[in-house]
PDB file of C-alpha atoms and ligand atoms in Angstrom:
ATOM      1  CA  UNK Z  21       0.000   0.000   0.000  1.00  0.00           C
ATOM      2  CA  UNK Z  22       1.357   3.809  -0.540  1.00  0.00           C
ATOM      3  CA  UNK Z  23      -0.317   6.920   1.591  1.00  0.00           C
ATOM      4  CA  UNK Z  24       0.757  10.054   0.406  1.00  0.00           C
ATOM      5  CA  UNK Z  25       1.178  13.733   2.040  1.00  0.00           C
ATOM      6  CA  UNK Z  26       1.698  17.041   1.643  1.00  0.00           C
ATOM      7  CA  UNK Z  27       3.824  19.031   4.506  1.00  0.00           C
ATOM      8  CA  UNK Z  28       3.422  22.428   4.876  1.00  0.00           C
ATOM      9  CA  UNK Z  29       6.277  24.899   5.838  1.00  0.00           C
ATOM     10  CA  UNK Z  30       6.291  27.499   8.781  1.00  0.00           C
ATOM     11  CA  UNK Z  31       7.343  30.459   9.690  1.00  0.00           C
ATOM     12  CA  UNK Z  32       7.359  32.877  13.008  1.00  0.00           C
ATOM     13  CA  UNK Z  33       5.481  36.095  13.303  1.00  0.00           C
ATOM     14  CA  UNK Z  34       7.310  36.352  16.629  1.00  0.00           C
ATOM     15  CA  UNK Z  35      10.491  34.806  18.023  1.00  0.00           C
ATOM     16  CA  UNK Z  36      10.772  35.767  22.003  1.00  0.00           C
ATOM     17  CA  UNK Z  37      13.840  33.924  23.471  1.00  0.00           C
ATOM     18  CA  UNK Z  38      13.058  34.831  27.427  1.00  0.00           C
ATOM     19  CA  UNK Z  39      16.462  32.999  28.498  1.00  0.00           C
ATOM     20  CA  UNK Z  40      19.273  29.516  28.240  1.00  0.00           C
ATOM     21  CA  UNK Z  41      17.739  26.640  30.505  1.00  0.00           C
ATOM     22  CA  UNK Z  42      19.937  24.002  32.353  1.00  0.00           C
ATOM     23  CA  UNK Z  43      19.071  21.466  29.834  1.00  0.00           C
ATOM     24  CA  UNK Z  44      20.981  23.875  27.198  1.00  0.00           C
ATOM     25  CA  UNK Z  45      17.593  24.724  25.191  1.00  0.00           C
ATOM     26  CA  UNK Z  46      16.203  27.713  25.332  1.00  0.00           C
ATOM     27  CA  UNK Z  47      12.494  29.419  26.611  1.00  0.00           C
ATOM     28  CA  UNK Z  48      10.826  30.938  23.600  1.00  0.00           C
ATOM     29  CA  UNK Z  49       7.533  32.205  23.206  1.00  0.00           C
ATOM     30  CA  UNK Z  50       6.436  32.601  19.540  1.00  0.00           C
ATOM     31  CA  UNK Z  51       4.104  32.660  16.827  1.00  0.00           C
ATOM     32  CA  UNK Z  52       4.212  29.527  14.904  1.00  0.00           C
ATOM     33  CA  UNK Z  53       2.020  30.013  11.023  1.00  0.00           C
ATOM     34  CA  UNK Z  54       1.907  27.313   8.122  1.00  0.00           C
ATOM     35  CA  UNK Z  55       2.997  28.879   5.174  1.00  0.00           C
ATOM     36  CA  UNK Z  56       2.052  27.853   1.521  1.00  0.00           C
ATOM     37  CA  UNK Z  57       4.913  26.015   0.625  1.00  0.00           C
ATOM     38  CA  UNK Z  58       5.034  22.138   0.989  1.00  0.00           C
ATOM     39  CA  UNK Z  59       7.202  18.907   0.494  1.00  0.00           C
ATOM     40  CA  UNK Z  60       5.614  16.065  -0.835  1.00  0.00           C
ATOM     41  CA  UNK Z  61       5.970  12.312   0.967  1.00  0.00           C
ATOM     42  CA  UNK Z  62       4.986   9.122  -0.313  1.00  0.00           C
ATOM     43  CA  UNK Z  63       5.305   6.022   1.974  1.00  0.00           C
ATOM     44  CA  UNK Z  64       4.900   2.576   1.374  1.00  0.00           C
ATOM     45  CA  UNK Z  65       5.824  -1.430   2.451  1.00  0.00           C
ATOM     46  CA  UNK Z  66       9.414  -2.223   2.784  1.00  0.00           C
ATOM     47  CA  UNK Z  67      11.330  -5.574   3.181  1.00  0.00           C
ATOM     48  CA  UNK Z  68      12.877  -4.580   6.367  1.00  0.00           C
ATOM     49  CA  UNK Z  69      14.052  -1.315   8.061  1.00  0.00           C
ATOM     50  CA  UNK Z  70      13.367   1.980   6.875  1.00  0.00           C
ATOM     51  CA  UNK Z  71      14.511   3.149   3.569  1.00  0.00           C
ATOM     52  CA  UNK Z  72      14.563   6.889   2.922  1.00  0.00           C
ATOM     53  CA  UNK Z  73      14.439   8.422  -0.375  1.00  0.00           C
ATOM     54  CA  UNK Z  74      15.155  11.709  -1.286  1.00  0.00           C
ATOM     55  CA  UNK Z  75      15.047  14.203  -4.513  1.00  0.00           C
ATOM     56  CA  UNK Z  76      17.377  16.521  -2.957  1.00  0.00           C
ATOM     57  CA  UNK Z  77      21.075  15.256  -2.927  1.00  0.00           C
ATOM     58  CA  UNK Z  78      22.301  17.871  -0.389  1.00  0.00           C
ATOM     59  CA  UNK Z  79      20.005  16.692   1.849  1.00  0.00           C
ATOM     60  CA  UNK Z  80      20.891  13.179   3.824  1.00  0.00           C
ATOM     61  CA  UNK Z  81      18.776   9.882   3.543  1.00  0.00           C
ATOM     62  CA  UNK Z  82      20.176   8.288   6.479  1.00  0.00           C
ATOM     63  CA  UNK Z  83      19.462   8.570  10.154  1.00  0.00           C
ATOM     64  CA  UNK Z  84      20.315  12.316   9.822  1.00  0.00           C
ATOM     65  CA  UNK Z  85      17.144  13.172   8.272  1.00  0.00           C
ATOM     66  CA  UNK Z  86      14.376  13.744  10.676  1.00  0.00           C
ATOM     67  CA  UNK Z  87      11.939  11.992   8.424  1.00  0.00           C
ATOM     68  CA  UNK Z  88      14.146   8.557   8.749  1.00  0.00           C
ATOM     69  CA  UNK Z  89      14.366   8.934  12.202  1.00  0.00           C
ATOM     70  CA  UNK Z  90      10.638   9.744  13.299  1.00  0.00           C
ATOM     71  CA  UNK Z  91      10.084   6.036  11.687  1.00  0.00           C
ATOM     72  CA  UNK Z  92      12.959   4.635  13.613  1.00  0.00           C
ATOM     73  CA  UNK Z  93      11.178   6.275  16.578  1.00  0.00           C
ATOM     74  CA  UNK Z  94       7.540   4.962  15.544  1.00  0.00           C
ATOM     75  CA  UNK Z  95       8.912   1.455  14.791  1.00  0.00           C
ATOM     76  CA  UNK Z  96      10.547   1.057  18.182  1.00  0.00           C
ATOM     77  CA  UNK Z  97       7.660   3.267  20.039  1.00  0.00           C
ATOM     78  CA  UNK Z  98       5.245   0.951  18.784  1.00  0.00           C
ATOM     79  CA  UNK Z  99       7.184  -2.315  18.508  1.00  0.00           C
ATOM     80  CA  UNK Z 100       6.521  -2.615  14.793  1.00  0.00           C
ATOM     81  CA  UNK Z 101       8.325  -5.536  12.783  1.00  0.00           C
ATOM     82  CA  UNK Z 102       7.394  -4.682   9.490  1.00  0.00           C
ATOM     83  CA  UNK Z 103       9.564  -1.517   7.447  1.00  0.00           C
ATOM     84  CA  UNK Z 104       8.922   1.158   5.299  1.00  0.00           C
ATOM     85  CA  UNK Z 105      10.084   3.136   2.114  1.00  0.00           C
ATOM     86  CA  UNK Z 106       9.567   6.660   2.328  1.00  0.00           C
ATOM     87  CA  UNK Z 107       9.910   9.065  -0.546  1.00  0.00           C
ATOM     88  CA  UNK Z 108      10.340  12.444   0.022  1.00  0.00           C
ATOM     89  CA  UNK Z 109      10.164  15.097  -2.820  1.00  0.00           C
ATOM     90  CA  UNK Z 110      11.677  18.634  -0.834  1.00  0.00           C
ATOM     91  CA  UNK Z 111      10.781  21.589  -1.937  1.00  0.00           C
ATOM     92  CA  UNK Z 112      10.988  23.490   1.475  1.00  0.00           C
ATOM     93  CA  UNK Z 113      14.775  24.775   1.600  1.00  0.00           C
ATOM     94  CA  UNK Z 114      16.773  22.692   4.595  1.00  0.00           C
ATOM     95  CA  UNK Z 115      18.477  24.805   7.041  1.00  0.00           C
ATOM     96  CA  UNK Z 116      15.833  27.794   6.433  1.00  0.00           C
ATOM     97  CA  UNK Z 117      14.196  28.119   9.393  1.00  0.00           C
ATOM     98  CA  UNK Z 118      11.097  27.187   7.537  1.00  0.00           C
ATOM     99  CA  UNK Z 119      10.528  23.915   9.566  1.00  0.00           C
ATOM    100  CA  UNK Z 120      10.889  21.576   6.602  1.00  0.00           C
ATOM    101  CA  UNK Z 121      12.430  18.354   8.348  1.00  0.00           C
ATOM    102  CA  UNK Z 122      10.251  19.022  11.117  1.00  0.00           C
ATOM    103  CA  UNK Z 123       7.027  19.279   9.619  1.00  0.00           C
ATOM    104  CA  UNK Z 124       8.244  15.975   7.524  1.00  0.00           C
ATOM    105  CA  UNK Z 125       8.746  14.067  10.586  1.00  0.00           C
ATOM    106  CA  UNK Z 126       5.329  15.084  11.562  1.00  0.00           C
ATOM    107  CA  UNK Z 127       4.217  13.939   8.317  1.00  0.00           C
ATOM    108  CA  UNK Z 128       5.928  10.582   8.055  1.00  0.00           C
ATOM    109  CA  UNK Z 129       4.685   9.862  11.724  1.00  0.00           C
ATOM    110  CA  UNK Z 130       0.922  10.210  10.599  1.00  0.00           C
ATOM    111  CA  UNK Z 131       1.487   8.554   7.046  1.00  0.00           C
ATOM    112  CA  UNK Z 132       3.145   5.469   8.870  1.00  0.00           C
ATOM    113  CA  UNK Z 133       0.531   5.421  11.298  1.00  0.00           C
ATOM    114  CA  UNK Z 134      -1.783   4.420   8.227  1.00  0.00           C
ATOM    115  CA  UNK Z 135       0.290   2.199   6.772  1.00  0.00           C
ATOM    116  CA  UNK Z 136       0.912   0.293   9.854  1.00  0.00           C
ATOM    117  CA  UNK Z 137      -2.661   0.326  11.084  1.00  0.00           C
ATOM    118  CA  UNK Z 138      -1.650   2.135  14.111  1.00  0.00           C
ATOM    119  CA  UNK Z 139      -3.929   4.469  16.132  1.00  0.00           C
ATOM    120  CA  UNK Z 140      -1.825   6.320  18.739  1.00  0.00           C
ATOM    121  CA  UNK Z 141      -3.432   9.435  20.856  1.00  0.00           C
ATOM    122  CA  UNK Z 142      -2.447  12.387  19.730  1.00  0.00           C
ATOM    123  CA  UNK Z 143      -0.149  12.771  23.069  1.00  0.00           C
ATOM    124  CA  UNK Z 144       1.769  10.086  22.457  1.00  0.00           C
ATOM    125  CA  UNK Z 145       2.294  11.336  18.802  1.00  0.00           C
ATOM    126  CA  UNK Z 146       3.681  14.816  20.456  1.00  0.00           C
ATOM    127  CA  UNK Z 147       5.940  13.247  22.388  1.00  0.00           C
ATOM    128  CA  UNK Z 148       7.497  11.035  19.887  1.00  0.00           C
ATOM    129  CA  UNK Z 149       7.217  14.222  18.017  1.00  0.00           C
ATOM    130  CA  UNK Z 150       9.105  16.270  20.657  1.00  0.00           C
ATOM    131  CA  UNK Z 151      11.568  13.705  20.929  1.00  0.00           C
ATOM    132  CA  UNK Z 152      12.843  14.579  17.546  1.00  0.00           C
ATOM    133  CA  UNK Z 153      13.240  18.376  17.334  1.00  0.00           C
ATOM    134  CA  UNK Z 154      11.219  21.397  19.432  1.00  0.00           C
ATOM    135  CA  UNK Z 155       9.150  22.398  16.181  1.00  0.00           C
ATOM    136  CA  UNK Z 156       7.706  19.340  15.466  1.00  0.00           C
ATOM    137  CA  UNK Z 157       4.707  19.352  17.272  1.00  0.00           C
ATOM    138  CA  UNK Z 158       3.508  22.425  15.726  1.00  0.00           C
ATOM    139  CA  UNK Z 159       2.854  20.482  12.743  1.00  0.00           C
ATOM    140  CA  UNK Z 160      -0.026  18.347  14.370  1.00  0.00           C
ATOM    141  CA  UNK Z 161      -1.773  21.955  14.845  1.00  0.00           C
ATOM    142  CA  UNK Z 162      -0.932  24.603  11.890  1.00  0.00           C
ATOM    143  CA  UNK Z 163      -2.380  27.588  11.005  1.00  0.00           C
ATOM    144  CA  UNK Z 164      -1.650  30.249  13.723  1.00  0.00           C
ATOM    145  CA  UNK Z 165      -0.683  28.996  17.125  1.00  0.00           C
ATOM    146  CA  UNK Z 166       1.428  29.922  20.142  1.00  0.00           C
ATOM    147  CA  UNK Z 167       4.582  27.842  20.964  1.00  0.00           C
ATOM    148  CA  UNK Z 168       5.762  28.082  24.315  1.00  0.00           C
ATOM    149  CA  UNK Z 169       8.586  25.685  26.692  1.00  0.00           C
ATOM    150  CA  UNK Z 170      11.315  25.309  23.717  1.00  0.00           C
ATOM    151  CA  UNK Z 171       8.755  25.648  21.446  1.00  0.00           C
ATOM    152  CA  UNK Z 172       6.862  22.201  21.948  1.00  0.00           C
ATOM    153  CA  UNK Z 173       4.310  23.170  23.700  1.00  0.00           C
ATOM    154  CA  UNK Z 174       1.930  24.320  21.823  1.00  0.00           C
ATOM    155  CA  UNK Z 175      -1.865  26.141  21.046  1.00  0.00           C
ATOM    156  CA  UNK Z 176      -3.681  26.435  18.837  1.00  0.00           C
ATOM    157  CA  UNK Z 177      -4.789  30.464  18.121  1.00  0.00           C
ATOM    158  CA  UNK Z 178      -7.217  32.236  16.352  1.00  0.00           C
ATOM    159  CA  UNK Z 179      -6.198  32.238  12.781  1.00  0.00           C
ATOM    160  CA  UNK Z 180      -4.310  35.854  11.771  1.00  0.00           C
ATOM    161  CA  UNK Z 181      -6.045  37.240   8.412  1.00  0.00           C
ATOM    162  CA  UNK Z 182      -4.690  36.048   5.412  1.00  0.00           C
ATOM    163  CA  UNK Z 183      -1.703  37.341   3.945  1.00  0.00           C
ATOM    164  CA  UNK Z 184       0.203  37.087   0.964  1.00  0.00           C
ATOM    165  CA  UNK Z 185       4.013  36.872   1.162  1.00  0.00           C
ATOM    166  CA  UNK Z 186       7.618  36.737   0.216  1.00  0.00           C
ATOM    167  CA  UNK Z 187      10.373  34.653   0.582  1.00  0.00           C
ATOM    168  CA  UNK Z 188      13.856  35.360  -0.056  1.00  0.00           C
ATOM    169  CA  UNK Z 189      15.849  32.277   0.703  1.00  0.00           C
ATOM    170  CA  UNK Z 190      19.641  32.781   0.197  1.00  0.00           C
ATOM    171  CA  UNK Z 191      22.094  30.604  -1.222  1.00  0.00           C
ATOM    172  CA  UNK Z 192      23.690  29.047   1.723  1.00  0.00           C
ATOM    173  CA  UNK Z 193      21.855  27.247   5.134  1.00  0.00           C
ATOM    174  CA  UNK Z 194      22.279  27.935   8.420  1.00  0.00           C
ATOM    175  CA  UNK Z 195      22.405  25.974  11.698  1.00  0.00           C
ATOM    176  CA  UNK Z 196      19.623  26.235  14.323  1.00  0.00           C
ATOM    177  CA  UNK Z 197      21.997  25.514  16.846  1.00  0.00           C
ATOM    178  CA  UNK Z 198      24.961  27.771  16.161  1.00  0.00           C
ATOM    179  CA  UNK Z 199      22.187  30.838  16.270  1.00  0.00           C
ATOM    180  CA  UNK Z 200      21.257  29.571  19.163  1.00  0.00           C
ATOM    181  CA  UNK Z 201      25.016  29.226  20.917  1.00  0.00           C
ATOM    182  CA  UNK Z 202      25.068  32.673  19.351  1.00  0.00           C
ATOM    183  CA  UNK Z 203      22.260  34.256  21.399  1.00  0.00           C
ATOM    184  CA  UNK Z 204      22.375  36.526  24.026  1.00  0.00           C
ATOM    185  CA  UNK Z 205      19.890  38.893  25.352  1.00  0.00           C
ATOM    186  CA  UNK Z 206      19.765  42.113  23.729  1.00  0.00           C
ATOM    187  CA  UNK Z 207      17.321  44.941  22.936  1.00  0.00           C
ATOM    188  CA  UNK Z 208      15.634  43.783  19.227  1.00  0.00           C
ATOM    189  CA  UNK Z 209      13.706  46.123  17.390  1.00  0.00           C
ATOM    190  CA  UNK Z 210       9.279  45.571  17.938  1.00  0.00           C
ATOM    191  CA  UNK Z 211       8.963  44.803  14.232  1.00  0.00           C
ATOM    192  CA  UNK Z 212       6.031  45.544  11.317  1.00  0.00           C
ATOM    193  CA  UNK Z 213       2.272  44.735  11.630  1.00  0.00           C
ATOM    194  CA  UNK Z 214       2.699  41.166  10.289  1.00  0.00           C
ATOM    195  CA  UNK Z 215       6.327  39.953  11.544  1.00  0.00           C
ATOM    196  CA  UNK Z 216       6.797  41.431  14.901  1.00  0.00           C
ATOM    197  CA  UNK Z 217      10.135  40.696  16.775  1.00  0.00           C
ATOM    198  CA  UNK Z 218      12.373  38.176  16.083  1.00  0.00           C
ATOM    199  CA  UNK Z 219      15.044  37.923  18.920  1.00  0.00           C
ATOM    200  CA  UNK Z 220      17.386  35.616  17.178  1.00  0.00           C
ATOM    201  CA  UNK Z 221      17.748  38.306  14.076  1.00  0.00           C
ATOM    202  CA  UNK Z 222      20.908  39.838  16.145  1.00  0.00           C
ATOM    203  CA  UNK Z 223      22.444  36.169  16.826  1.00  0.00           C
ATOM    204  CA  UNK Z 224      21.787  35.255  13.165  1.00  0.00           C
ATOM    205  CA  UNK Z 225      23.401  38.640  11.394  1.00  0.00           C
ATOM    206  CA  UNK Z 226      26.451  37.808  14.070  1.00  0.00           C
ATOM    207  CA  UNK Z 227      26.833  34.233  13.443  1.00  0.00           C
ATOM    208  CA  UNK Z 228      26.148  34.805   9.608  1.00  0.00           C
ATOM    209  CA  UNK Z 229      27.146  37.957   8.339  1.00  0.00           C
ATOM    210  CA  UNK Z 230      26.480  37.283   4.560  1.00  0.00           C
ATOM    211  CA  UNK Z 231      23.077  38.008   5.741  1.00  0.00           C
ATOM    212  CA  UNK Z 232      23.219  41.664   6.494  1.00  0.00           C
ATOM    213  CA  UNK Z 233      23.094  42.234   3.048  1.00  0.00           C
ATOM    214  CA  UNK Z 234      19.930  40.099   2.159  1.00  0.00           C
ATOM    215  CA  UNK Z 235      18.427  41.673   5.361  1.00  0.00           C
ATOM    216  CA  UNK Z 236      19.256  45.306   4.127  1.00  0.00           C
ATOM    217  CA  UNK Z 237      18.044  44.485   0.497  1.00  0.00           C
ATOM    218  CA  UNK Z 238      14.839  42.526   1.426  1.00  0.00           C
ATOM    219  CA  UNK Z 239      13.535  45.714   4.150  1.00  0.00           C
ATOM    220  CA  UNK Z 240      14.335  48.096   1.662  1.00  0.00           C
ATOM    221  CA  UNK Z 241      11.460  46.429  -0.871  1.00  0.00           C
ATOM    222  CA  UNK Z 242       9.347  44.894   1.721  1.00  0.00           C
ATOM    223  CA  UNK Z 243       9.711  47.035   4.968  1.00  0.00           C
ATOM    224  CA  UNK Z 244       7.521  44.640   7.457  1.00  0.00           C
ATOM    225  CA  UNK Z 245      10.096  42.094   6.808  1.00  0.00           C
ATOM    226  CA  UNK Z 246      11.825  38.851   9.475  1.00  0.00           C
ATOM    227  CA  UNK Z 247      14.332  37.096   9.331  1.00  0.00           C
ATOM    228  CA  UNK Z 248      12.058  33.594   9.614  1.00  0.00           C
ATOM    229  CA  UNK Z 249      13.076  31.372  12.736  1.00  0.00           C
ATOM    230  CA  UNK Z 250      17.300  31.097  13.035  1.00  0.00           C
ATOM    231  CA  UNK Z 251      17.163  31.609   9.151  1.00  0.00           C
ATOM    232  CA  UNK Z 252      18.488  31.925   6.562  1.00  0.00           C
ATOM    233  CA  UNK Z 253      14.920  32.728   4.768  1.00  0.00           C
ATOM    234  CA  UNK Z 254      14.152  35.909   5.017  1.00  0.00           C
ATOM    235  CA  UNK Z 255       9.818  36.785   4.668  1.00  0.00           C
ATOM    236  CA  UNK Z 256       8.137  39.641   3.851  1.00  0.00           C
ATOM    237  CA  UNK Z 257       4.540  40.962   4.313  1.00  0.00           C
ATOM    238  CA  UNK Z 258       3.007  42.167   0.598  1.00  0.00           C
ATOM    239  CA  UNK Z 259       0.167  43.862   0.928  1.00  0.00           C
ATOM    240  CA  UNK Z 260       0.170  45.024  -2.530  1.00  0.00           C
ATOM    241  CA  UNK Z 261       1.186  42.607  -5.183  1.00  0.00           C
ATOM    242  CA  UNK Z 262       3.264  44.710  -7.472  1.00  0.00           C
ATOM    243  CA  UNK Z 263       5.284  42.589  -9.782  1.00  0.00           C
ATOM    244  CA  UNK Z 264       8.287  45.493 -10.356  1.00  0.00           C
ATOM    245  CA  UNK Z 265       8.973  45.427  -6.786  1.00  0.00           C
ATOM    246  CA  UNK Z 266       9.255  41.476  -7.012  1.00  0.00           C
ATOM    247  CA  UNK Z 267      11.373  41.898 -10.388  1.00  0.00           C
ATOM    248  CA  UNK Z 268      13.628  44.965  -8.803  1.00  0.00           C
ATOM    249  CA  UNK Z 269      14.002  42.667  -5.595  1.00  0.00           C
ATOM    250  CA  UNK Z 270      14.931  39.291  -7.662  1.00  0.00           C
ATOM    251  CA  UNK Z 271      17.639  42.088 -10.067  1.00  0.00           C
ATOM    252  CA  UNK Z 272      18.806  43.354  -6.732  1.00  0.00           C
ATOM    253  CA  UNK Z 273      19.532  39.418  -5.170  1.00  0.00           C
ATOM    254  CA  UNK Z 274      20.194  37.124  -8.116  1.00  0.00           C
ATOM    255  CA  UNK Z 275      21.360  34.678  -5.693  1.00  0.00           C
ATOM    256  CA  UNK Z 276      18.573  34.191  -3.713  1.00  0.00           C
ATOM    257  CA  UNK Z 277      15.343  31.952  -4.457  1.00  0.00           C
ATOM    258  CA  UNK Z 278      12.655  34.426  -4.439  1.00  0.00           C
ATOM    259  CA  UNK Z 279       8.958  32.890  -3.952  1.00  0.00           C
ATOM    260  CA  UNK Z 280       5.624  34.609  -3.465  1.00  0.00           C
ATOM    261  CA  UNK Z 281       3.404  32.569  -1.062  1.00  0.00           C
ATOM    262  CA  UNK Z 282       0.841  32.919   1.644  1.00  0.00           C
ATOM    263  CA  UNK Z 283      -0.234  31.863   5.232  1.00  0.00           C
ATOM    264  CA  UNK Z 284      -2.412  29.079   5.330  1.00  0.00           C
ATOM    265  CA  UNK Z 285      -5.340  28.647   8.127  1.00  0.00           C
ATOM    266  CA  UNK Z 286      -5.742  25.950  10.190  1.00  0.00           C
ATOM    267  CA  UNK Z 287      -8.860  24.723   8.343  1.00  0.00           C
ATOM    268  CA  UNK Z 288      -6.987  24.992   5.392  1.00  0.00           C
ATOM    269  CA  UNK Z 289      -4.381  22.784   6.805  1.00  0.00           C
ATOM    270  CA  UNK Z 290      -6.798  20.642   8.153  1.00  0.00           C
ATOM    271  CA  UNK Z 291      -8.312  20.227   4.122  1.00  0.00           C
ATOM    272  CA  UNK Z 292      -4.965  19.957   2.489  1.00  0.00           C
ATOM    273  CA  UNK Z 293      -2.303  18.359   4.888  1.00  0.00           C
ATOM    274  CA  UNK Z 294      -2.195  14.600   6.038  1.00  0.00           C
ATOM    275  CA  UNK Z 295      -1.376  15.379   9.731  1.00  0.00           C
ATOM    276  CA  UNK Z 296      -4.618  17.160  10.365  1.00  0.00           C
ATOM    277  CA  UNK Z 297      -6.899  14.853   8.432  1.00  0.00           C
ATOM    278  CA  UNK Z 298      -6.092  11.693  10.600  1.00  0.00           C
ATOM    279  CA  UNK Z 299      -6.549  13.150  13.930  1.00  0.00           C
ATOM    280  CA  UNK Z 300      -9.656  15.015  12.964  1.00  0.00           C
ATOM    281  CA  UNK Z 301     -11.284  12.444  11.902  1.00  0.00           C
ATOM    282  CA  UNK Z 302     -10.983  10.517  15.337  1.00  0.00           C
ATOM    283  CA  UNK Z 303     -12.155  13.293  17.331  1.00  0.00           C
TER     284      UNK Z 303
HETATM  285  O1  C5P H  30      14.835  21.046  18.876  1.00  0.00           O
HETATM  286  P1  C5P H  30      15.756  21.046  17.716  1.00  0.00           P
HETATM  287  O2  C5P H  30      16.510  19.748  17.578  1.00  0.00           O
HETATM  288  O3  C5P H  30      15.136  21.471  16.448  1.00  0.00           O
HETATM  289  O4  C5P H  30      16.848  22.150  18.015  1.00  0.00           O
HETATM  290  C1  C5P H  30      18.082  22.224  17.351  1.00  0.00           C
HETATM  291  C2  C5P H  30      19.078  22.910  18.267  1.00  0.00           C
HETATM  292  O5  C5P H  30      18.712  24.282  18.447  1.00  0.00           O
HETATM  293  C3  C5P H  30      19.113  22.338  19.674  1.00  0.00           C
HETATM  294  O6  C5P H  30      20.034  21.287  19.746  1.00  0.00           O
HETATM  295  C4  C5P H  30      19.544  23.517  20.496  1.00  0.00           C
HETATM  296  O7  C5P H  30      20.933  23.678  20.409  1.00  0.00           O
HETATM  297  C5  C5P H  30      18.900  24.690  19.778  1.00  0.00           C
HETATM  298  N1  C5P H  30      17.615  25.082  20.382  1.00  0.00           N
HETATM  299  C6  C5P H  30      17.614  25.825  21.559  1.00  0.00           C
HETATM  300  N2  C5P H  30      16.427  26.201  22.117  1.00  0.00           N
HETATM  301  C7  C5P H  30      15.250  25.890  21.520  1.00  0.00           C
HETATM  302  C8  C5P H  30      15.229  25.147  20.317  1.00  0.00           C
HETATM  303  C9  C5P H  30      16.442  24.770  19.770  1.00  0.00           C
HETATM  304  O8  C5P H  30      18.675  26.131  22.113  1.00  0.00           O
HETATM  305  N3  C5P H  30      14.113  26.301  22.069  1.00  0.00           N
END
């Protein structure tokens, strides 16, 4: 049998870091939205083990990719013998702060679920899902919702209006946790109407100085503008779609990826995205 998926990037409309914790995390409070931009996963019976496909070659198909490991996780959690090939077409930028191999762990977790005729709770689902990285329980919510502890727990929020957007997503990736090493409290600026603060901006622009320049570029044509997450995508509010300011933007970075795309409501997640479908039917 093959079940198939779509998941859905994020971004943050606020990043607060409050502090470093003992375990070495640290306390956020943020914003979490699902953003119109998805990777597409196909899984299906396999001999033995898990066997991870993937159509990006700079990203890893072994145990290094979150995907492979949330069926590791699943297959010991729930003391499954039988294995799994999982396909994964990415079109969410790694090392963006978009929350692609998150929200594709939360993804394969649901889609294996079906194939192995499993029917966890949902709890049990968030903690195998905070097991593998602090975003990925987000992606059993989506839409707008509020992300507290290191950013796995989280609720659900009234959806914000819709809102087109851009996303400039440079050349190079960046690592959540050297931002994070990186951080230290320090006065940020409140932010636009759409992307308030985001207090890892200063620790990203430190750590990676190439983007002070995509940051200076992107405000100048899109002023309520974020860094998104630790990086390196930077998004934009556009209020007015005006394709010169997209084509003066892309002539301005020719080596960035420049996307237009949208926040996407919870019901909208719920319609489109795997994750949602299989827990809200069960309720
Ligand atoms: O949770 P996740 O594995 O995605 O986090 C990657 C790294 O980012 C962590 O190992 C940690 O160094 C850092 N991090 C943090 N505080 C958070 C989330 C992540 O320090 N709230």
């Amino acid at each position: 049998m093959i079940f198939r998926g779509e998941a859905f990037a994020k971004t943050n409309l606020v990043l607060k870091v409050l502090g470093r914790r003992e375990d070495g995390f640290h306390e956020l409070e943020t914003i979490f939205q699902t953003i119109d931009l998805t990777d597409e996963i196909e899984v299906s019976d396999g001999p033995s083990g898990i066997e991870l496909e993937c159509t990006d070659p700079a990203v890893p198909s072994d145990a290094r990719n979150l995907a492979h490991r949330a069926a590791v996780l699943l297959r010991e959690h729930s003391e499954v013998s039988a294995g799994a090939r999982i396909r994964l077409v990415k079109r969410i930028p790694a090392g963006g702060g978009l929350g692609g191999g998150s929200s594709d762990a939360a993804t394969v977790l649901v889609l294996l679920c079906r194939l192995w005729s499993l029917r966890p709770a949902l709890a049990s689902l968030v903690e195998i899902g905070s097991a593998l990285g602090s975003d990925v329980p987000f992606f059993f919510a989506g839409g707008t919702a509020r992300g507290r502890g290191r950013g796995e727990i989280v609720e659900p929020m009234a959806d914000v209006s819709s809102q087109n957007l851009i996303l400039a997503v440079p050349p190079f990736s960046i690592s959540t946790a050297e931002v994070f090493a990186h951080w230290r409290p320090m006065p940020t600026s409140p932010g636009g109407a759409v992307f308030g603060a985001n207090e890892l901006a200063s620790a990203v622009l430190e750590t990676y100085p190439e983007m002070v320049r995509f940051l200076e570029v992107m405000s100048r044509y899109y002023p309520d503008c974020q860094i998104s997450g630790s990086g390196a995508s930077l998004i934009a509010a556009e209020d007015d779609p005006d394709p010169e300011r997209l084509s003066a933007l892309r002539a301005e970075l020719p080596d960035a990826r420049i996307l237009r795309t949208r926040t996407v409501s919870r019901s909208e997640y719920q319609r489109r995205s795997t994750v949602e479908s299989a827990f809200f039917q069960r309720r």
